[in-house]
Each structure stands twice: as C-alpha cells, then as structure tokens.
Tab-separated table of N, CA, C and O in Angstrom:
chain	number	residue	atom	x	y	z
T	431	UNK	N	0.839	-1.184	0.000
T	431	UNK	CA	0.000	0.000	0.000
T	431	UNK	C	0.885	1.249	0.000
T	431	UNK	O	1.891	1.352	0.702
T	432	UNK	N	0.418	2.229	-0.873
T	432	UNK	CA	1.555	3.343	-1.255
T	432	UNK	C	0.824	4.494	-0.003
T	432	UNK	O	-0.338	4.622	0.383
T	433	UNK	N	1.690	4.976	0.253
T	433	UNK	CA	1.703	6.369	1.212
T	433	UNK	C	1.652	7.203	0.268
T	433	UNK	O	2.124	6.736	-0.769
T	434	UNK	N	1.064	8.848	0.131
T	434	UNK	CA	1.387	9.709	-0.343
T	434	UNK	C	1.419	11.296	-0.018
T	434	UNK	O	0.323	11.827	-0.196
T	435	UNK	N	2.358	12.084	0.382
T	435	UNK	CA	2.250	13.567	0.701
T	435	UNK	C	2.426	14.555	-0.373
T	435	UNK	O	3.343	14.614	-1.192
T	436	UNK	N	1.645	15.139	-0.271
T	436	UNK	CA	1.650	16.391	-1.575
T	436	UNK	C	2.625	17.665	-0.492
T	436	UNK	O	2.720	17.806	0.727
T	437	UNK	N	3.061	18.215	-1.372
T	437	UNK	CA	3.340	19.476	-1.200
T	437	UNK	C	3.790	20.528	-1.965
T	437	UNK	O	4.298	20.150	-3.020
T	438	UNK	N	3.776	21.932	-1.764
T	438	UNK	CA	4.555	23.094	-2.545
T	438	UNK	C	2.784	23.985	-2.743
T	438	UNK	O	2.700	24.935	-3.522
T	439	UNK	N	2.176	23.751	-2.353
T	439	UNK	CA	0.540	24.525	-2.974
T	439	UNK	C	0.550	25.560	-2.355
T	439	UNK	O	0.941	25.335	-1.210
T	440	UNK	N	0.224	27.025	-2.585
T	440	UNK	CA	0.426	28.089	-1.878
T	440	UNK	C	-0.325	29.060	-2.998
T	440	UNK	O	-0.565	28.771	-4.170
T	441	UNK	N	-0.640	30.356	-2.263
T	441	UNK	CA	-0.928	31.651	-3.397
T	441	UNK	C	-0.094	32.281	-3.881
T	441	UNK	O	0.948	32.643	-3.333
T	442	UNK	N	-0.557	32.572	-5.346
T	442	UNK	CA	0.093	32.817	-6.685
T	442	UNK	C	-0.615	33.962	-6.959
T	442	UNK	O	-1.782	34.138	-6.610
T	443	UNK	N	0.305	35.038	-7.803
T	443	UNK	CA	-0.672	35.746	-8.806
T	443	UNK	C	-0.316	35.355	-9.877
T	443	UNK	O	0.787	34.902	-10.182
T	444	UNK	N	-1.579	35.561	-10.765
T	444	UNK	CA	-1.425	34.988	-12.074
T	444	UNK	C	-0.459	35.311	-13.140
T	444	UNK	O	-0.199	36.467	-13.474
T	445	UNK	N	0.109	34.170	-13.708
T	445	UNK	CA	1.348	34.534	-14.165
T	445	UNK	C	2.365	33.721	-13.735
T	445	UNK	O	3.191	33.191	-14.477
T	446	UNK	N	2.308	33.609	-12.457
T	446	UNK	CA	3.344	33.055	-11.627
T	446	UNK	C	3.231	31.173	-11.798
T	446	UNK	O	2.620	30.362	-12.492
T	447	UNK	N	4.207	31.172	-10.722
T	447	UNK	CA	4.561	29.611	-11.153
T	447	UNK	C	4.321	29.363	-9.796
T	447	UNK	O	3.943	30.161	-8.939
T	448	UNK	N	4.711	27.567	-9.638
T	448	UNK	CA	4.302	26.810	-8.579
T	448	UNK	C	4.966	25.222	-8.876
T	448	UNK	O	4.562	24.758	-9.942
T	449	UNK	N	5.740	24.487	-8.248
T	449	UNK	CA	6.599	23.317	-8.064
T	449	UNK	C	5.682	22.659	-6.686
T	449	UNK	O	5.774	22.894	-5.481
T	450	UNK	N	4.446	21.405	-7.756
T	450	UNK	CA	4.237	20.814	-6.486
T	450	UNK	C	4.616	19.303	-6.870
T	450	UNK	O	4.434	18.698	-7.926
T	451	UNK	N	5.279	18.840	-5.509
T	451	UNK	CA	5.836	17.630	-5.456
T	451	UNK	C	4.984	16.239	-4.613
T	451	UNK	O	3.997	16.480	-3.918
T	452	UNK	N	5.368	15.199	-4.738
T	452	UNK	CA	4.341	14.122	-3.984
T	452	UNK	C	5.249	13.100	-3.479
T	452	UNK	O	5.523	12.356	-4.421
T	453	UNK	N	5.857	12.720	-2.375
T	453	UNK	CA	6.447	12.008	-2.183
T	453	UNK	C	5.523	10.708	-1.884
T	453	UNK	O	4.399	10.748	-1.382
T	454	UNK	N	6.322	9.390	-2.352
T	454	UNK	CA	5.299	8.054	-1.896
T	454	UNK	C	6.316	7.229	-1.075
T	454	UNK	O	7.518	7.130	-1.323
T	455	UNK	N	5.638	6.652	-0.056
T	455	UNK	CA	6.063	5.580	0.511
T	455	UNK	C	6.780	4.514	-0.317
T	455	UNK	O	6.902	4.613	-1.538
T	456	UNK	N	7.414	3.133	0.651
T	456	UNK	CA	7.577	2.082	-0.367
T	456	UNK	C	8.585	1.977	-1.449
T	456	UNK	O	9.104	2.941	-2.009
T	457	UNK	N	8.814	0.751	-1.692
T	457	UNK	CA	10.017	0.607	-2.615
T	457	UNK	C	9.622	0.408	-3.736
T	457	UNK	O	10.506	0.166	-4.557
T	458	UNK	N	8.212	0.425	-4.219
T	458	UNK	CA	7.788	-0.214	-5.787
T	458	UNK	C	7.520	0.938	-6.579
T	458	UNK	O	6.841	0.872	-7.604
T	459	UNK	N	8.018	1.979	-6.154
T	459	UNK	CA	7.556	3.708	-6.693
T	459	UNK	C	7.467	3.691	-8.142
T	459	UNK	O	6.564	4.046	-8.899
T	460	UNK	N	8.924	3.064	-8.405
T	460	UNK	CA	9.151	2.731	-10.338
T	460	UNK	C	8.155	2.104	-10.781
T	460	UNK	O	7.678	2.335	-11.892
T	461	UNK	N	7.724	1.262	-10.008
T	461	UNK	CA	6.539	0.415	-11.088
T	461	UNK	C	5.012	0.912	-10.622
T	461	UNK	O	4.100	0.085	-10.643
T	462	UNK	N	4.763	2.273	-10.205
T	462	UNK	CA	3.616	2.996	-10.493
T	462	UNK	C	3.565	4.021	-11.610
T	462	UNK	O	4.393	4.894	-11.870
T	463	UNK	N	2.748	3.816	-12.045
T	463	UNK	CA	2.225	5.174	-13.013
T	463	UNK	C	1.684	6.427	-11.832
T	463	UNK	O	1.009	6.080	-10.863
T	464	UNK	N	1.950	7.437	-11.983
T	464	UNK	CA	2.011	8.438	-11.200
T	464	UNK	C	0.747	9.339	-11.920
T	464	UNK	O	0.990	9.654	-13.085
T	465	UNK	N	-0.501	9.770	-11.407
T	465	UNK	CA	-1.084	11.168	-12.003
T	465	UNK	C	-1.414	12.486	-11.167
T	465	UNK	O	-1.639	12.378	-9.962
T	466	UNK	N	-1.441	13.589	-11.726
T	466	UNK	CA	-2.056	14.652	-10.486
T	466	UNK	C	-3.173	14.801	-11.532
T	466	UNK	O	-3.279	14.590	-12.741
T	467	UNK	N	-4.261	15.431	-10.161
T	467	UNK	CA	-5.662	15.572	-10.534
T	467	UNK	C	-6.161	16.906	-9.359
T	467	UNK	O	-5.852	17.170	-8.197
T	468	UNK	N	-7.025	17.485	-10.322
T	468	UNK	CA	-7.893	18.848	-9.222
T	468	UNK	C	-8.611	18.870	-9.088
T	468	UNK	O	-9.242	18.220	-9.920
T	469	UNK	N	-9.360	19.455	-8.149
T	469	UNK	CA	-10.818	19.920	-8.020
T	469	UNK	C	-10.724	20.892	-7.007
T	469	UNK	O	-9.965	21.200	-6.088
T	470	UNK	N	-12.330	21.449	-7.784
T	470	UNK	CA	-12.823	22.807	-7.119
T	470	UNK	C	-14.022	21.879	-6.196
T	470	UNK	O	-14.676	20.897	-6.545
T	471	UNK	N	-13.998	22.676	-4.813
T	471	UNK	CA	-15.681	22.446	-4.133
T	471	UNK	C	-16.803	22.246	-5.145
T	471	UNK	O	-17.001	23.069	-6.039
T	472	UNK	N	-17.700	20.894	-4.962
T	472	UNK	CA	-18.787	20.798	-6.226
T	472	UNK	C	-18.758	20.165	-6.957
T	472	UNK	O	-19.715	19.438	-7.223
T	473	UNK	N	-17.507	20.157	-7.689
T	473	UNK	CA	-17.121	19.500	-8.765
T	473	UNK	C	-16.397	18.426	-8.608
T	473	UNK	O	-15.703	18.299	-7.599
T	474	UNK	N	-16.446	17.353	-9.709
T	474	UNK	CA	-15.702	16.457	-10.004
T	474	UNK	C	-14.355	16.274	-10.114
T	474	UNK	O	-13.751	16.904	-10.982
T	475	UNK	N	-13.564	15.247	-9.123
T	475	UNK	CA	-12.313	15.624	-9.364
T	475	UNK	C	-11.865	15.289	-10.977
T	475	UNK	O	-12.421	14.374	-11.585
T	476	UNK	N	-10.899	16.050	-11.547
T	476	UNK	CA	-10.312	16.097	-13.271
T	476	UNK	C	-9.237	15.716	-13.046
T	476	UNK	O	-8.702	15.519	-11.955
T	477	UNK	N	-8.615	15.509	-14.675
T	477	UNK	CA	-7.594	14.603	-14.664
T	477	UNK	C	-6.333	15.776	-15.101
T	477	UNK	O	-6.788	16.696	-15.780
T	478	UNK	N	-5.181	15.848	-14.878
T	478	UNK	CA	-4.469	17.255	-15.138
T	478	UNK	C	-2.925	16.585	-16.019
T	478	UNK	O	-2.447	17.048	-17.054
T	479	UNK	N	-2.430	15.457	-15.261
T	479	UNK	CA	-1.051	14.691	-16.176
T	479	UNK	C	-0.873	13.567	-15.610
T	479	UNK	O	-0.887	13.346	-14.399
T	480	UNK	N	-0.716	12.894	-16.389
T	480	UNK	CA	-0.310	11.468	-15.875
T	480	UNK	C	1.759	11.414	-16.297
T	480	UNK	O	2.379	12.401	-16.690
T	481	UNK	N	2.365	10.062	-16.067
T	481	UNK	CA	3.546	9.742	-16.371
T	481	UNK	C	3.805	8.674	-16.028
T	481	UNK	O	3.624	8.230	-14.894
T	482	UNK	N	4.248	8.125	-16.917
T	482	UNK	CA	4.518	6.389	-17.110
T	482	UNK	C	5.257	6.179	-15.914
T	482	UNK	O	5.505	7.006	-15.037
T	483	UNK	N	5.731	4.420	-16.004
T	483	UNK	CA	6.288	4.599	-14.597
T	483	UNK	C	7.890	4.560	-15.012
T	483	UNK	O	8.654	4.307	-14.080
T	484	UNK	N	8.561	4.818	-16.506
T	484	UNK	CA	10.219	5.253	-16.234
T	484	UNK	C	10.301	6.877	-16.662
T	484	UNK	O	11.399	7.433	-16.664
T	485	UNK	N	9.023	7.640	-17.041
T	485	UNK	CA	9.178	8.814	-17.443
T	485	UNK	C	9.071	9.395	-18.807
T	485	UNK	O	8.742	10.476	-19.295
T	486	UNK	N	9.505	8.166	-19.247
T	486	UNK	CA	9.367	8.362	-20.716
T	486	UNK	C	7.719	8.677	-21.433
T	486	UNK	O	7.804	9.105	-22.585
T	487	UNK	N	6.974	8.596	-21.161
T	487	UNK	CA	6.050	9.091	-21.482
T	487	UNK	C	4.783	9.936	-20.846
T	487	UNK	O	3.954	9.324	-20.171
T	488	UNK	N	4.674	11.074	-21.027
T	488	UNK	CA	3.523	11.973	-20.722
T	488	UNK	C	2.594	12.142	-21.070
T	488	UNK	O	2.380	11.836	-22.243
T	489	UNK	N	1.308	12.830	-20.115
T	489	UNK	CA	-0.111	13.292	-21.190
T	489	UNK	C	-0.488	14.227	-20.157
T	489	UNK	O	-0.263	14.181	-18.948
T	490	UNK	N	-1.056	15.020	-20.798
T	490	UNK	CA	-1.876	16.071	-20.228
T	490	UNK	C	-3.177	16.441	-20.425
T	490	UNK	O	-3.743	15.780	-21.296
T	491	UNK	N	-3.939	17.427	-19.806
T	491	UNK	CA	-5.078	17.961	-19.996
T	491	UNK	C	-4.971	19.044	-20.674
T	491	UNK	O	-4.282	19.976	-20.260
T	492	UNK	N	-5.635	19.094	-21.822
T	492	UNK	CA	-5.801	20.260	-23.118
T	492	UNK	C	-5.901	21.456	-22.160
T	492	UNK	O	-5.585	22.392	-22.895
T	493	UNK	N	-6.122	21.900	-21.113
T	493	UNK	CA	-6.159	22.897	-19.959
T	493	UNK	C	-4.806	23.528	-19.684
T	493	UNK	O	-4.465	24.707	-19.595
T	494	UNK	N	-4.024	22.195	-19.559
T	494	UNK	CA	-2.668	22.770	-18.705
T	494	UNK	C	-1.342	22.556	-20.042
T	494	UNK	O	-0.178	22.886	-19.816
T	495	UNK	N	-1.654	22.144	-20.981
T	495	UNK	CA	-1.144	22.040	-21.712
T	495	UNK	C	0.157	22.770	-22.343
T	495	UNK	O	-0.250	23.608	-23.148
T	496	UNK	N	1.511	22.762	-22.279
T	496	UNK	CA	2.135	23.812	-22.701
T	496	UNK	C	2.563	24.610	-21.232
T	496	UNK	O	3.605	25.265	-21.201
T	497	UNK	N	1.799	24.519	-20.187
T	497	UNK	CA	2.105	25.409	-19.227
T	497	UNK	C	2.636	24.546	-17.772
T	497	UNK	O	3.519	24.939	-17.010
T	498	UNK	N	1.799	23.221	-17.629
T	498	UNK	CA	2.571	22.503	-16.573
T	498	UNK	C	3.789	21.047	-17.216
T	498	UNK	O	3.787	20.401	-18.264
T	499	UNK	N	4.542	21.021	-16.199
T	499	UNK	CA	5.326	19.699	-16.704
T	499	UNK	C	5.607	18.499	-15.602
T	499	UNK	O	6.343	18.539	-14.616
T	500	UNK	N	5.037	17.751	-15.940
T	500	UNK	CA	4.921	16.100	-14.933
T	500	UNK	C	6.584	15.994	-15.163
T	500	UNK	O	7.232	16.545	-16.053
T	501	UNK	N	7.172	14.955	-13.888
T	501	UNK	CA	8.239	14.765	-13.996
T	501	UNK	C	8.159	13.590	-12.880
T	501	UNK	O	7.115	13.240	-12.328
T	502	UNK	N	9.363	13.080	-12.660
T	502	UNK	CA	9.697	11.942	-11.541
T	502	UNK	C	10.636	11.819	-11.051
T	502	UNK	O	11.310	12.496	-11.827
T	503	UNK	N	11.485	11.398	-10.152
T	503	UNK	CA	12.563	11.002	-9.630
T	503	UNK	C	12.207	9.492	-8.589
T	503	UNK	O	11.755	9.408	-7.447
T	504	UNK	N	12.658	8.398	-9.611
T	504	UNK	CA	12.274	7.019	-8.886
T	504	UNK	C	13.256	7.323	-7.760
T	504	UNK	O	12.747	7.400	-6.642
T	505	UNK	N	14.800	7.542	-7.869
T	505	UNK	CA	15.376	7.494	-6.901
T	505	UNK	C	14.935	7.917	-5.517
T	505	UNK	O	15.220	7.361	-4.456
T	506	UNK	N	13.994	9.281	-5.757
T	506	UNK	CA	13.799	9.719	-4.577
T	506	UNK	C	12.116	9.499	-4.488
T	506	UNK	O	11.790	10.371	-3.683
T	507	UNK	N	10.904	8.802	-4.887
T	507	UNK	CA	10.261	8.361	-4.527
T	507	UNK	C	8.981	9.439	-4.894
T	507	UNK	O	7.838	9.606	-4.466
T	508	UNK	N	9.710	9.973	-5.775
T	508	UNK	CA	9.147	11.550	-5.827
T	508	UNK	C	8.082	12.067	-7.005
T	508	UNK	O	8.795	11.727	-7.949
T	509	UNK	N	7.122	12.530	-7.530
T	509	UNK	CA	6.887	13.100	-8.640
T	509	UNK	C	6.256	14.437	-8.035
T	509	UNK	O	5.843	14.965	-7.002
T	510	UNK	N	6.512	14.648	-9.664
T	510	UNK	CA	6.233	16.645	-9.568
T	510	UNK	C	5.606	17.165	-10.233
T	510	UNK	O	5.623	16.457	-11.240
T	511	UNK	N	4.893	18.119	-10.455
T	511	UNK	CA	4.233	19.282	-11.072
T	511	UNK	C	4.503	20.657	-11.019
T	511	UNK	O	4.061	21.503	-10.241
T	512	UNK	N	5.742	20.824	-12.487
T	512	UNK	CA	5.663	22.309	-12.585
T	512	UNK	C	4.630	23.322	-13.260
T	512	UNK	O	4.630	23.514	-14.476
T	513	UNK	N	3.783	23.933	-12.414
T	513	UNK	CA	3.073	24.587	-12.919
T	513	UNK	C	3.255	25.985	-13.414
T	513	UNK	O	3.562	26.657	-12.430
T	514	UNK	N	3.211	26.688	-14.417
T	514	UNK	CA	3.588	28.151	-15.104
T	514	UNK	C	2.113	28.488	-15.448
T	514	UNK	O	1.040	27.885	-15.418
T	515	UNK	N	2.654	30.029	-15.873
T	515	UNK	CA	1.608	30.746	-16.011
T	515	UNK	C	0.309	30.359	-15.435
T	515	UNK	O	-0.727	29.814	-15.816
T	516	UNK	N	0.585	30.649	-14.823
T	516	UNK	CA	-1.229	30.175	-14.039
T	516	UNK	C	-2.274	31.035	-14.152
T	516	UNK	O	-2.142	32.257	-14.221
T	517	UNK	N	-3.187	30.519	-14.172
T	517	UNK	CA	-4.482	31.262	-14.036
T	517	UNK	C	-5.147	31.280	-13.429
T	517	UNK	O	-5.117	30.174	-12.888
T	518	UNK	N	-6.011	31.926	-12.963
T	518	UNK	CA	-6.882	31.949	-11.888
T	518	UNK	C	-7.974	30.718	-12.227
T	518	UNK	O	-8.538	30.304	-11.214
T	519	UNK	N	-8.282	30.205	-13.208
T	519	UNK	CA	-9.292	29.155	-12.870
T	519	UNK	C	-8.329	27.644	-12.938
T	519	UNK	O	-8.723	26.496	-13.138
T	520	UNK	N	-7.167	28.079	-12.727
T	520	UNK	CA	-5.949	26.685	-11.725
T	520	UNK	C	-6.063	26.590	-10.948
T	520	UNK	O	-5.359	25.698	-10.476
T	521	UNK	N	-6.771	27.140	-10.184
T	521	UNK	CA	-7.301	27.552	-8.663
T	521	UNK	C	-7.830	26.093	-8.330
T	521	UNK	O	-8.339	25.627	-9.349
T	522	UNK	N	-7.881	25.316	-7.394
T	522	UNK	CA	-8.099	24.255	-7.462
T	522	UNK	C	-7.328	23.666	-5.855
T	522	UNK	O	-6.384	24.243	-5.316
T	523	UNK	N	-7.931	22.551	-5.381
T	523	UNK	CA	-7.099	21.035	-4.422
T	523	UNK	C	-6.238	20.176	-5.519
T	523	UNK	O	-6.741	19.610	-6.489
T	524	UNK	N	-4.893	20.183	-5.195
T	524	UNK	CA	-4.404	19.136	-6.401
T	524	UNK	C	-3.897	18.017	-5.325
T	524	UNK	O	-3.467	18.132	-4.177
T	525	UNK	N	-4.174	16.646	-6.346
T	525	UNK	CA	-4.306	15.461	-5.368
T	525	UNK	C	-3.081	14.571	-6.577
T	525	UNK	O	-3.270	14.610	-7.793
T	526	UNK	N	-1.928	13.856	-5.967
T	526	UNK	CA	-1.399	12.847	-6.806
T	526	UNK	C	-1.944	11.628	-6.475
T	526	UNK	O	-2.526	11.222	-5.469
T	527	UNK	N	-1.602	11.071	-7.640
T	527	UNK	CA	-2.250	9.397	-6.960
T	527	UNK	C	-1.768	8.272	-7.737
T	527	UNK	O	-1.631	8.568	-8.924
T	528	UNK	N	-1.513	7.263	-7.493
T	528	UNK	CA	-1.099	5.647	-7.921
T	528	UNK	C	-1.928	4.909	-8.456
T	528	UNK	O	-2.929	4.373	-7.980
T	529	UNK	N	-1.393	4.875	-9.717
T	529	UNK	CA	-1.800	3.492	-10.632
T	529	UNK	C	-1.015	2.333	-10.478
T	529	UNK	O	-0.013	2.299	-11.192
T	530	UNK	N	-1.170	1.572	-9.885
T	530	UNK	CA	-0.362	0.223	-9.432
T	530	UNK	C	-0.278	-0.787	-10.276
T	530	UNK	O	0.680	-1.553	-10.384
T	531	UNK	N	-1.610	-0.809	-11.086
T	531	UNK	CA	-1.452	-2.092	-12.713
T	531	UNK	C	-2.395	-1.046	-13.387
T	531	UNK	O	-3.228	-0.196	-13.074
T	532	UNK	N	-1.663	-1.705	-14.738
T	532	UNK	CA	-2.204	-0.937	-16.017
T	532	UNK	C	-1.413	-0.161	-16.436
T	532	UNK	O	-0.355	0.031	-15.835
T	533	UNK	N	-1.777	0.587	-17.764
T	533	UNK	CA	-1.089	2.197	-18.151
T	533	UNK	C	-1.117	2.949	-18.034
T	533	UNK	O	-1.813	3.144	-17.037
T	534	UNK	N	-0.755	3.865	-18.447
T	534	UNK	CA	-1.452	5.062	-18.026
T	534	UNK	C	-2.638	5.718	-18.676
T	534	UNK	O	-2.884	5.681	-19.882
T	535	UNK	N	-3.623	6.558	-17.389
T	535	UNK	CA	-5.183	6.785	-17.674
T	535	UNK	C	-5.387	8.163	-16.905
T	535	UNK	O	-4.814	8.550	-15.887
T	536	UNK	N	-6.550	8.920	-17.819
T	536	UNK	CA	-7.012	10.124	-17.439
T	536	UNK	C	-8.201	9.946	-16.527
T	536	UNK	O	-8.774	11.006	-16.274
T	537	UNK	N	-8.855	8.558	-15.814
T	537	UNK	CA	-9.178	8.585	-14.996
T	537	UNK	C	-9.075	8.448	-13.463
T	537	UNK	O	-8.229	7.756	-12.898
T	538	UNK	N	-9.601	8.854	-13.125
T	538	UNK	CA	-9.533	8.866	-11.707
T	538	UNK	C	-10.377	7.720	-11.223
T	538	UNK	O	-10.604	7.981	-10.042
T	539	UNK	N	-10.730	7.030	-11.414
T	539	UNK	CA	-11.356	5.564	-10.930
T	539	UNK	C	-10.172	4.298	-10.739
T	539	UNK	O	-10.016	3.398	-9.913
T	540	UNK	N	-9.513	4.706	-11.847
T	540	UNK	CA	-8.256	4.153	-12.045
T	540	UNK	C	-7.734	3.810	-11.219
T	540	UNK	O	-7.622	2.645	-10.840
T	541	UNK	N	-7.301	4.761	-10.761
T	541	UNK	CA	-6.021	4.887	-9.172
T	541	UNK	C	-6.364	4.303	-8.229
T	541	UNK	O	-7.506	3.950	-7.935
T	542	UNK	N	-5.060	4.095	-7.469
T	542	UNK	CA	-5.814	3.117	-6.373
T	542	UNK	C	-5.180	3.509	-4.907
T	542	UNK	O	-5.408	2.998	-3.811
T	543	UNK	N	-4.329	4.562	-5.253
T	543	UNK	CA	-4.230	5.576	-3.863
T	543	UNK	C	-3.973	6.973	-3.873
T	543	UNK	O	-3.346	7.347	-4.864
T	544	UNK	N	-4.274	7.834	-3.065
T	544	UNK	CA	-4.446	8.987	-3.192
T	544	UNK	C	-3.818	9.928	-1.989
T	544	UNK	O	-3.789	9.601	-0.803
T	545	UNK	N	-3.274	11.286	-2.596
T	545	UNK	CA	-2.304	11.890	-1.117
T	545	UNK	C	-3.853	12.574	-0.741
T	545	UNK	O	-4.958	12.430	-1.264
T	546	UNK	N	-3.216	13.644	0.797
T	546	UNK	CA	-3.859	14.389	1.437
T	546	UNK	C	-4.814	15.785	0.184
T	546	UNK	O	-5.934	16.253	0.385
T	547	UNK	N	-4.001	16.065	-0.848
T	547	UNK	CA	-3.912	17.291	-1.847
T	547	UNK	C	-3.145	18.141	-0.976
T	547	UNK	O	-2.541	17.935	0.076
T	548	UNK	N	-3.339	19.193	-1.729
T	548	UNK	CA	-2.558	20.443	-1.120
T	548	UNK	C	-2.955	21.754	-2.423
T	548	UNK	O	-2.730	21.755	-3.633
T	549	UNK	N	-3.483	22.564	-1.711
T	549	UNK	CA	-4.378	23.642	-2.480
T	549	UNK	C	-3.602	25.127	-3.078
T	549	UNK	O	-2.803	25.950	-2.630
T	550	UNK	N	-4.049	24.999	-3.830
T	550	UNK	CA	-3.470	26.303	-5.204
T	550	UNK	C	-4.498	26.753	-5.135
T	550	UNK	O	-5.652	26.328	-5.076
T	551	UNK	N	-3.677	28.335	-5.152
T	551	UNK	CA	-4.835	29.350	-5.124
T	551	UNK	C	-4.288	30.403	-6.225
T	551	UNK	O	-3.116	30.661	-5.948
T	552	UNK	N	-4.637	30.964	-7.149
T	552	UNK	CA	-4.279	32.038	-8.370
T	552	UNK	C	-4.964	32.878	-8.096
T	552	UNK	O	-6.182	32.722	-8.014
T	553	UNK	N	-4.335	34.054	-7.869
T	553	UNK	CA	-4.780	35.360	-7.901
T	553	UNK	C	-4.797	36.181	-8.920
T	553	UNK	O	-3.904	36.165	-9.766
T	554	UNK	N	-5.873	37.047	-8.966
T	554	UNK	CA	-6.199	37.463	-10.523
T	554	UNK	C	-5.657	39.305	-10.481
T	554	UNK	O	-5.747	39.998	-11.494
C-alpha cells in the first residue's frame, strides 16, 4: 500500500509559477504510473497529467497544456508538477495518486491511492 504527501501549494498571482511535489512511501515507486488531478468544491475531481512509470512518457489535460510539466525522480520516490503561467481558474485542491497495474489513464477511478492534496490558489 503506497503512502502519499503532496506538497509546494500556496498563493500565486497569475502569471506566476508553482513546483508541487508528492512524495510516496515504499520501494515499488518505479513500477507505479504516477497522475495529479484537481478539483474545485462541487465538482468532479479532473484529470491534469499522468507519467509512465520510467518517465518516458507523458499526457496532459488540453487545460494545462504547454504550461505545466509532470516529472519523476524514482530514486527519490518523488513526482512533480511544474506549474507556469497560471491562471486563476488553476485555482483548485491538487491530489497525486497511484496506478499500481495498467497504463497510463485520465481517470480517476483508475487509481488506487491517493495523497492528502494540497491547495493552489491564483490570484487574478
């Protein structure tokens, strides 16, 4: 069972950037597929980037596209989200989470563990 802590979420004005990271428990880190996902109060949590489990491959949400970049470090147990230019409707709880079998997927049913989140706020 994977552990997971988010961190780096804080207020931004728009424009600005944001480095949020997820550390996981456990030694099988390499052989998860890694995704972050957001939500606003109300809404459904969305799907924002996924990343294979050696890195080599990415996907994103037509949203963040061009502006955030998924990344990993198996060594350190770690994945990340650089987020740029932000906007105020990035505003959002961002949650990472573990795909343990399978490929990688823009759903969130998928996953099969999930951190605390840690909340982004864009100021306009």
């Amino acid at each position: 069972q994977a552990q997971l802590v988010e961190s780096g979420g804080g207020l931004v004005q728009a424009g600005g950037s944001l480095r949020l990271s997820c550390a996981a428990s456990g030694r099988t880190f390499s052989t998860y597929v890694m995704g972050w996902f957001r939500q606003v109060p109300g809404k459904e949590r969305e799907f924002v980037a996924v990343i294979s489990r050696a890195g080599s491959i990415t996907y994103y949400d037509d949203s963040v596209k061009g502006r955030f970049t998924i990344s990993r470090d198996n060594a350190k147990n770690t994945v990340y989200l650089q987020m740029n230019s932000l906007k105020p409707e990035d505003t959002a709880a961002y949650y990472c989470a573990v795909r343990s079998g399978g490929g990688a997927s823009t759903r969130a049913a998928d996953y099969d563990y999930w951190g605390q989140g840690t909340q982004v706020t864009v100021s306009s």
